Coordinates of C-alpha atoms and ligand atoms in Angstrom, one line a residue:
M23 CA 5.7 -19.3 10.3
D24 CA 5.6 -19.6 6.5
Q25 CA 8.8 -19.4 4.5
L26 CA 9.6 -18.8 0.7
I27 CA 12.3 -21.1 -0.7
I28 CA 13.6 -19.5 -3.9
S29 CA 16.3 -21.5 -6.0
E30 CA 18.5 -19.8 -8.6
G31 CA 16.7 -19.5 -12.0
G32 CA 17.0 -17.9 -15.2
A33 CA 15.1 -15.1 -16.6
L34 CA 11.3 -14.5 -15.8
S35 CA 9.1 -14.6 -19.1
G36 CA 5.4 -15.1 -19.9
E37 CA 2.3 -12.9 -18.6
V38 CA 0.6 -12.6 -15.3
E39 CA -2.6 -10.7 -14.2
V40 CA -2.1 -8.2 -11.3
S41 CA -4.9 -7.8 -8.5
G42 CA -6.4 -5.0 -7.0
A43 CA -4.9 -2.0 -5.3
K44 CA -4.5 -3.0 -1.6
N45 CA -3.9 0.8 -0.8
A46 CA -7.3 1.7 -2.6
A47 CA -9.2 -1.4 -1.4
L48 CA -8.6 -0.4 2.2
P49 CA -10.0 3.1 2.4
V50 CA -12.8 2.0 -0.1
L51 CA -14.0 -0.8 2.4
C52 CA -14.1 1.8 5.0
A53 CA -16.1 4.2 2.9
S54 CA -19.2 1.3 3.5
L55 CA -19.5 3.0 7.0
L56 CA -20.6 6.3 5.2
T57 CA -24.0 4.8 4.2
A58 CA -26.8 2.5 5.5
H59 CA -27.2 1.3 1.9
P60 CA -25.3 -1.5 0.4
L61 CA -21.6 -1.1 -1.1
T62 CA -20.6 -3.7 -3.5
L63 CA -16.9 -3.7 -4.6
D64 CA -14.9 -6.0 -7.1
N65 CA -11.4 -6.4 -7.9
V66 CA -10.8 -6.4 -4.2
P67 CA -7.2 -8.4 -3.6
D68 CA -7.4 -11.2 -1.5
L69 CA -4.7 -10.3 1.1
R70 CA -4.3 -10.6 5.0
D71 CA -4.8 -6.7 5.3
V72 CA -8.2 -6.8 3.7
S73 CA -9.2 -10.0 5.8
T74 CA -8.0 -8.1 9.1
L75 CA -10.0 -4.9 8.0
L76 CA -13.1 -6.9 7.3
R77 CA -12.7 -8.5 10.7
L78 CA -12.7 -5.1 12.0
L79 CA -15.8 -3.8 10.4
R80 CA -17.7 -7.0 11.0
N81 CA -16.6 -6.0 14.7
M82 CA -18.7 -3.0 14.4
G83 CA -21.6 -4.7 12.8
V84 CA -21.3 -4.3 9.2
D85 CA -22.6 -7.2 7.2
T86 CA -19.8 -8.3 4.9
E87 CA -19.8 -11.1 2.0
R88 CA -16.9 -12.0 0.0
T89 CA -17.1 -14.1 -3.1
Q90 CA -13.6 -14.1 -4.7
H91 CA -12.7 -10.7 -5.4
R92 CA -16.3 -9.3 -5.0
V93 CA -16.9 -7.7 -1.5
R94 CA -20.7 -6.8 -0.6
L95 CA -20.6 -4.5 2.6
S96 CA -23.8 -3.0 4.5
A97 CA -23.2 -0.8 7.1
E98 CA -26.9 -0.3 8.0
G99 CA -26.6 -2.4 11.6
V100 CA -23.5 -0.9 13.1
H101 CA -24.0 -1.1 16.7
Q102 CA -20.7 0.2 17.9
T103 CA -17.8 2.8 16.6
V104 CA -15.0 1.1 18.2
A105 CA -11.6 -0.2 16.6
P106 CA -9.8 -1.9 19.3
Y107 CA -6.1 -2.2 19.9
D108 CA -5.8 -5.7 19.0
L109 CA -7.1 -5.4 15.6
V110 CA -5.6 -1.9 14.9
K111 CA -2.1 -2.9 16.2
T112 CA -1.9 -5.7 13.1
M113 CA -2.8 -3.0 10.4
R114 CA -2.3 0.8 10.9
A115 CA -4.9 1.7 8.0
S116 CA -7.4 0.7 10.4
I117 CA -7.4 4.3 11.2
L118 CA -9.3 5.1 8.3
V119 CA -12.3 4.1 10.0
L120 CA -12.0 6.9 12.0
G121 CA -13.5 9.6 9.3
P122 CA -16.1 7.9 8.2
L123 CA -17.4 6.8 12.0
L124 CA -17.1 10.5 13.1
A125 CA -19.2 11.7 9.9
R126 CA -21.9 9.2 10.1
F127 CA -22.2 8.4 13.9
G128 CA -20.8 11.3 15.5
Q129 CA -18.6 9.6 17.5
A130 CA -15.4 7.0 17.4
R131 CA -13.1 5.2 19.5
V132 CA -10.1 4.0 17.7
S133 CA -7.0 2.7 18.9
L134 CA -4.0 5.0 18.5
P135 CA -2.0 2.8 15.7
G136 CA 1.6 2.1 17.0
G137 CA 4.5 2.8 14.9
C138 CA 6.0 0.2 12.6
A139 CA 9.2 -1.2 11.5
I140 CA 9.5 1.6 8.7
G141 CA 8.7 4.6 10.8
E142 CA 7.0 6.3 13.7
R143 CA 4.1 6.9 11.6
P144 CA 2.0 9.7 13.4
V145 CA -1.7 10.2 12.8
D146 CA -1.4 14.0 14.2
L147 CA -2.7 15.4 11.0
H148 CA -5.8 12.9 10.8
I149 CA -6.6 14.5 14.4
K150 CA -5.9 18.2 13.5
G151 CA -7.9 18.0 10.5
L152 CA -10.9 16.5 12.1
Q153 CA -10.5 19.2 15.0
A154 CA -10.7 21.8 12.2
M155 CA -13.9 20.4 11.0
G156 CA -15.4 20.6 14.8
A157 CA -14.5 17.5 16.1
R158 CA -13.8 17.2 19.8
I159 CA -10.8 14.8 19.9
E160 CA -8.9 13.4 23.0
I161 CA -6.4 10.5 23.5
A162 CA -7.3 8.3 26.2
H163 CA -5.6 5.1 27.7
G164 CA -4.0 4.6 23.9
D165 CA -7.3 5.4 22.3
I166 CA -8.3 8.3 20.1
V167 CA -11.8 9.4 21.4
A168 CA -13.7 11.7 19.0
E169 CA -17.2 13.1 19.0
A170 CA -19.0 15.8 17.0
K171 CA -22.7 16.3 16.7
R172 CA -22.1 17.2 13.0
L173 CA -18.7 17.8 11.2
K174 CA -18.6 21.2 9.6
G175 CA -17.0 22.0 6.2
A176 CA -13.2 23.7 6.9
R177 CA -10.1 24.9 4.8
I178 CA -7.6 22.4 5.9
F179 CA -3.7 22.9 5.0
M180 CA -2.0 19.5 5.3
D181 CA 1.4 20.4 6.8
T182 CA 2.8 17.1 5.5
V183 CA 1.3 15.3 2.2
T184 CA -0.4 12.3 3.7
V185 CA -2.3 9.5 1.8
T186 CA -4.4 8.1 4.5
G187 CA -4.6 11.6 6.0
T188 CA -6.1 12.9 2.8
E189 CA -8.2 10.1 2.8
N190 CA -9.7 10.2 6.4
L191 CA -10.4 14.0 5.9
M192 CA -12.0 13.3 2.5
M193 CA -14.5 10.6 3.5
A194 CA -15.2 12.6 6.8
A195 CA -16.1 15.7 4.4
T196 CA -18.4 13.9 2.3
L197 CA -21.1 14.1 5.1
A198 CA -20.2 17.5 6.9
D199 CA -22.1 20.6 7.0
G200 CA -20.7 23.0 4.2
V201 CA -17.4 22.7 2.0
T202 CA -14.2 21.5 2.8
V203 CA -11.0 22.3 1.2
L204 CA -7.9 20.1 1.7
E205 CA -4.8 22.0 0.5
N206 CA -1.3 20.1 0.0
A207 CA -3.4 17.0 -0.4
A208 CA -2.0 13.8 -1.4
R209 CA -2.1 13.2 -5.3
E210 CA -1.7 9.3 -4.9
P211 CA -4.1 7.5 -7.6
E212 CA -5.4 5.6 -4.7
V213 CA -6.7 8.8 -3.3
A214 CA -8.5 9.6 -6.5
D215 CA -9.7 6.2 -6.7
L216 CA -11.2 6.5 -3.3
A217 CA -12.9 10.0 -4.6
H218 CA -14.4 8.3 -7.5
C219 CA -16.1 5.6 -5.3
L220 CA -17.2 8.3 -3.0
N221 CA -18.6 10.2 -6.0
A222 CA -20.5 7.2 -7.1
M223 CA -22.3 6.8 -3.7
G224 CA -23.3 10.6 -4.2
A225 CA -20.3 12.6 -2.8
R226 CA -19.5 15.8 -4.3
I227 CA -15.8 15.6 -4.4
R228 CA -13.6 17.5 -7.2
G229 CA -9.9 18.0 -7.6
H230 CA -8.8 14.6 -6.6
G231 CA -5.5 13.9 -8.1
T232 CA -4.4 17.4 -7.3
D233 CA -3.0 18.9 -4.5
V234 CA -6.4 20.8 -3.6
I235 CA -9.4 18.6 -3.1
T236 CA -13.1 20.5 -2.5
I237 CA -15.6 18.4 -0.9
E238 CA -18.9 19.7 -0.8
G239 CA -20.9 18.0 2.0
V240 CA -24.4 16.4 1.5
Q241 CA -27.0 14.8 4.0
A242 CA -26.6 11.2 3.0
L243 CA -24.7 9.0 0.7
Q244 CA -26.3 6.1 -1.3
G245 CA -25.0 2.5 -2.0
A246 CA -23.0 1.9 -4.9
Q247 CA -20.9 -0.7 -7.1
Y248 CA -17.2 0.0 -7.7
R249 CA -14.5 -1.6 -9.0
V250 CA -11.0 -1.2 -7.2
M251 CA -8.1 0.1 -9.3
P252 CA -5.1 -2.2 -10.1
D253 CA -2.0 -2.3 -7.6
R254 CA 0.6 -0.2 -9.2
I255 CA 3.0 -1.3 -6.6
E256 CA 2.4 -4.9 -7.4
T257 CA 2.8 -4.4 -11.0
G258 CA 6.2 -2.4 -10.2
T259 CA 7.7 -5.1 -8.3
F260 CA 6.9 -7.9 -10.8
L261 CA 8.6 -5.3 -13.6
V262 CA 11.6 -5.1 -11.2
A263 CA 11.8 -8.8 -11.0
A264 CA 11.8 -9.1 -14.7
A265 CA 14.2 -6.3 -14.9
A266 CA 16.6 -8.0 -12.7
T267 CA 16.5 -11.4 -13.9
G268 CA 16.8 -10.1 -17.6
G269 CA 13.5 -11.3 -18.6
D270 CA 10.4 -10.5 -20.9
V271 CA 7.2 -10.3 -19.2
R272 CA 3.6 -8.9 -19.7
L273 CA 1.5 -7.9 -17.1
L274 CA -2.4 -7.8 -17.7
G275 CA -5.0 -5.7 -16.0
V276 CA -2.7 -2.9 -15.1
Q277 CA -3.4 1.0 -15.1
P278 CA 0.3 2.4 -16.7
G279 CA -0.8 6.0 -16.2
S280 CA -0.4 5.6 -12.6
M281 CA 3.0 4.9 -12.5
D282 CA 5.2 7.1 -15.0
A283 CA 8.1 7.7 -12.4
V284 CA 8.6 3.8 -11.9
L285 CA 8.5 3.0 -15.7
D286 CA 10.8 6.0 -16.3
K287 CA 13.4 4.6 -13.9
L288 CA 12.9 1.0 -15.5
T289 CA 13.6 2.4 -19.1
E290 CA 17.0 4.1 -17.5
A291 CA 17.5 0.7 -16.4
N292 CA 17.8 -0.6 -19.8
A293 CA 14.2 -2.4 -20.2
Q294 CA 12.2 -1.7 -23.2
V295 CA 8.7 -0.9 -21.6
T296 CA 5.8 -0.7 -23.8
C297 CA 2.2 0.2 -22.5
S298 CA -1.0 -0.6 -24.2
A299 CA -4.7 -0.6 -22.8
G300 CA -4.5 -2.3 -19.5
Q301 CA -1.1 -4.2 -20.2
I302 CA 2.7 -3.4 -19.8
H303 CA 5.1 -5.4 -21.8
L304 CA 8.8 -5.4 -20.0
R305 CA 11.7 -6.6 -22.1
M306 CA 15.3 -6.2 -21.2
R307 CA 17.6 -4.7 -24.0
G308 CA 20.6 -6.5 -22.2
P309 CA 22.0 -6.3 -18.6
N310 CA 20.2 -4.2 -16.2
H311 CA 21.8 -0.9 -15.3
G312 CA 21.7 0.4 -12.0
V313 CA 19.4 3.5 -11.2
S314 CA 19.7 6.3 -8.6
L315 CA 16.3 7.4 -7.1
R316 CA 14.7 9.6 -4.7
T317 CA 11.3 8.8 -3.1
A318 CA 8.8 11.6 -3.0
P319 CA 5.0 11.9 -2.9
Y320 CA 3.1 11.2 -6.0
P321 CA 3.7 11.9 -9.0
A322 CA 7.3 11.4 -7.9
F323 CA 9.0 8.0 -7.2
P324 CA 7.0 5.8 -4.7
T325 CA 8.6 5.1 -1.5
D326 CA 6.8 1.6 -1.8
M327 CA 9.1 0.8 -4.7
Q328 CA 12.5 1.8 -3.5
A329 CA 13.3 -1.6 -1.7
Q330 CA 12.6 -3.6 -5.0
F331 CA 14.9 -1.2 -6.8
M332 CA 17.7 -1.7 -4.3
A333 CA 17.7 -5.3 -5.2
M334 CA 18.1 -4.9 -8.9
N335 CA 20.8 -2.4 -8.2
A336 CA 22.6 -4.8 -5.9
V337 CA 24.1 -6.8 -9.0
A338 CA 24.1 -3.8 -11.5
Q339 CA 27.3 -2.4 -12.6
G340 CA 28.5 0.8 -10.9
T341 CA 27.4 2.7 -8.0
T342 CA 23.8 4.3 -7.3
V343 CA 22.2 6.1 -4.4
I344 CA 18.8 5.6 -3.1
T345 CA 17.5 8.5 -1.0
E346 CA 14.4 7.8 0.8
T347 CA 12.5 11.0 1.9
I348 CA 9.3 10.0 3.4
F349 CA 9.9 7.4 6.2
E350 CA 12.9 7.6 8.4
N351 CA 13.7 4.0 8.8
R352 CA 12.8 2.2 5.4
F353 CA 16.2 0.5 4.9
M354 CA 15.4 -2.5 6.9
H355 CA 16.1 -4.7 3.9
V356 CA 19.8 -3.3 3.5
Q357 CA 21.1 -5.6 6.5
E358 CA 19.2 -8.5 4.9
L359 CA 20.5 -7.7 1.5
R360 CA 24.0 -7.6 2.8
R361 CA 23.5 -11.1 4.1
L362 CA 23.0 -12.3 0.3
G363 CA 26.1 -10.5 -0.4
A364 CA 25.1 -7.0 -1.4
N365 CA 27.5 -4.1 -1.0
I366 CA 25.4 -1.5 0.4
E367 CA 26.2 1.5 2.9
V368 CA 23.6 3.8 4.5
E369 CA 24.5 7.3 5.2
G370 CA 21.3 9.2 7.0
N371 CA 18.6 8.5 4.6
A372 CA 20.6 7.4 1.7
A373 CA 21.7 4.0 0.6
I374 CA 25.0 3.8 -1.5
I375 CA 24.9 0.7 -3.5
R376 CA 28.0 -0.8 -5.3
G377 CA 27.0 -3.6 -7.8
V378 CA 28.5 -6.9 -7.2
N379 CA 28.9 -9.6 -9.6
R380 CA 26.4 -12.2 -8.0
L381 CA 24.2 -12.6 -4.8
Q382 CA 24.7 -15.7 -2.8
G383 CA 21.7 -17.5 -1.3
A384 CA 21.1 -17.5 2.4
T385 CA 18.3 -17.5 5.1
V386 CA 16.9 -14.1 5.2
M387 CA 14.1 -12.4 7.3
A388 CA 11.1 -10.3 6.0
T389 CA 10.9 -7.2 8.2
D390 CA 8.1 -5.5 6.3
L391 CA 5.9 -5.6 3.5
R392 CA 8.2 -3.9 0.7
A393 CA 11.4 -5.4 2.4
S394 CA 9.9 -8.7 1.9
A395 CA 9.6 -8.1 -1.9
S396 CA 13.0 -6.9 -2.2
L397 CA 14.3 -10.0 -0.5
V398 CA 12.0 -12.2 -3.1
I399 CA 13.8 -10.4 -6.3
A400 CA 17.0 -10.7 -4.7
G401 CA 16.5 -14.6 -4.4
L402 CA 15.6 -14.6 -8.0
I403 CA 18.9 -13.6 -8.9
A404 CA 21.2 -15.1 -6.2
R405 CA 23.3 -18.1 -6.7
G406 CA 22.0 -21.1 -4.7
E407 CA 18.9 -21.1 -2.8
T408 CA 17.4 -18.6 -0.7
I409 CA 14.9 -18.8 1.9
V410 CA 12.8 -15.8 3.1
D411 CA 11.5 -16.1 6.6
R412 CA 8.5 -14.6 8.1
I413 CA 6.7 -14.2 5.1
Y414 CA 3.6 -13.2 6.8
H415 CA 4.5 -9.8 6.0
L416 CA 4.4 -10.3 2.3
D417 CA 0.9 -12.1 2.3
R418 CA -0.3 -8.5 3.8
G419 CA 0.1 -6.9 0.3
Y420 CA 0.9 -9.6 -2.2
E421 CA -1.9 -12.2 -3.6
K422 CA -0.7 -15.4 -4.2
I423 CA 3.1 -14.0 -5.3
E424 CA 4.6 -17.4 -5.2
Q425 CA 2.0 -18.7 -7.9
K426 CA 2.4 -15.4 -10.0
L427 CA 6.3 -15.7 -9.9
S428 CA 6.1 -19.4 -10.9
Q429 CA 3.9 -18.6 -13.7
L430 CA 6.7 -16.5 -15.0
G431 CA 9.3 -19.5 -14.6
A432 CA 10.6 -18.7 -11.2
H433 CA 11.8 -21.6 -9.0
I434 CA 9.9 -20.4 -5.8
R435 CA 7.7 -22.5 -3.3
R436 CA 6.0 -21.9 0.0
H437 CA 7.0 -24.0 3.0
S438 CA 4.9 -24.0 6.1
R439 CA 6.7 -24.6 9.3
E440 CA 4.2 -25.5 12.2
D441 CA 7.1 -25.0 14.6
S442 CA 7.3 -21.3 14.9
Ligands
EPZ29 C1 0.4 5.0 3.1 O1 0.6 5.0 4.2 C2 0.6 4.0 2.2 N1 -0.4 2.9 3.0 C3 1.8 3.3 2.7 O2 2.1 2.2 1.9 C4 2.8 4.2 1.8 O3 4.2 4.1 1.9 C5 2.6 5.8 2.4 O4 1.3 6.0 2.1 C6 3.4 6.7 1.5 O5 3.1 6.8 0.1 C7 -1.9 2.8 2.8 O6 -2.1 3.6 2.0 C8 -2.6 1.9 3.5 P1 1.5 8.9 4.8 P2 0.2 6.5 5.1 O7 0.5 9.3 5.8 O8 -0.8 7.0 4.7 C9 3.9 11.7 7.8 C10 2.4 -0.4 1.6 O9 3.8 -0.7 1.6 N2 2.7 11.8 8.5 O10 1.5 9.5 3.6 O11 0.4 5.8 6.6 C11 4.4 10.3 8.1 O12 5.2 10.1 9.3 C12 2.6 1.0 2.8 O13 1.5 -1.0 1.0 C13 2.7 12.7 9.5 O14 3.7 13.4 10.1 O15 1.8 7.5 4.7 C14 5.4 10.0 6.8 O16 6.8 10.5 7.1 C15 3.5 1.1 3.5 N3 1.7 12.8 10.6 C16 4.8 10.7 5.7 O17 3.8 11.8 6.4 C17 0.2 12.3 9.9 O18 -0.6 12.4 10.5 C18 3.7 10.3 4.8 O19 3.0 9.3 5.5 C19 0.4 11.4 9.0 C20 1.6 11.1 8.0

């Protein structure tokens, strides 16, 4: 398993280009199943999760061709509508094939995604919504077995705001008979990005980006060429790394409008943040201040950014509180940050962070994607050397992270360990 070896360094500085959004690319790749015509996607990030999903789609008979950040897909020859456990267990977002398969082929067998490090992560709302659209669904031997001659438009109230739940139902509704209204829908920019791609394919979706999305079903969708939005979480991660190291960085190819809550918190942390077309420039006005925050669905502060801010808070003056309201177990990074000398107590879904002068380098273990990013940020500001183990978690969601951070002046290298 690979490790990242990070040595104590100075402030990050310079500029770097961010990649396409993982959480927009994954649903958009699944949208290829909705049509027999070719779908060409640009700005698709080169990530482990993307490779996993392409393997799953090929397994069904989708033709896929990838050159750099361009992916061409054709689902004309799909010969099986099954997503097996051995692929789904490595990436929960595979559940996003369920809606498209059901809508286009009238049947699907998708392994129930298990839980993961950050929580149980049920998919009951995906299933409930599809049943409301007329699907017959049962759970058999760990699989979701679904069928529907033709889905029917329905009004669906989502009990909980769910990003992939909204995406699954929105895709299914594009080919349903009649109009579907999703209420209490997720407003994340990645949901809107998917809707833009679907509309480019001939879907009739409106209200995306708000909590009421209306989808008028059509008979068939066409192919399209679509460019995936930039990754706002990768952007936020690099900005926090710059803030924590007292840096001065410019990020290129970004979408500032998709991250107001994060930029506000960085400003509160004593950063000067300047946004222009496709760029964000961050310069620290002085030592970073700690910021308390509370995660919630978009446009509030994103849960995918709380671990990164916790690393920054670990060495800020004073005491801060981070409250996680989306997932029940998203503090796996706390015990690892403690190994680096952080002073953090957890009480229920709140972490109380008391800033210390310096963190001390040590060997730590990545447990999930964003926890890994938190440990990398901590390594950048710790005294001595920090080794982050099991970084396959990191490779799921960050493209070439060590190259990008090195470009900003970080002392970081990858060490491949054959033995484990
Ligand atoms: C998406 O996960 C993202 N993944 C996650 O990013 C992100 O953390 C999460 O949204 C929240 O923003 C992708 O988009 C691929 P949810 P998702 O359904 O859709 C409960 C990362 O780091 N829920 O919005 O799986 C659920 O338990 C990843 O890039 C139900 O109860 O999250 C959670 O408490 C991690 N029933 C809450 O809703 C359901 O049927 C929000 O989960 C579905 C969800």
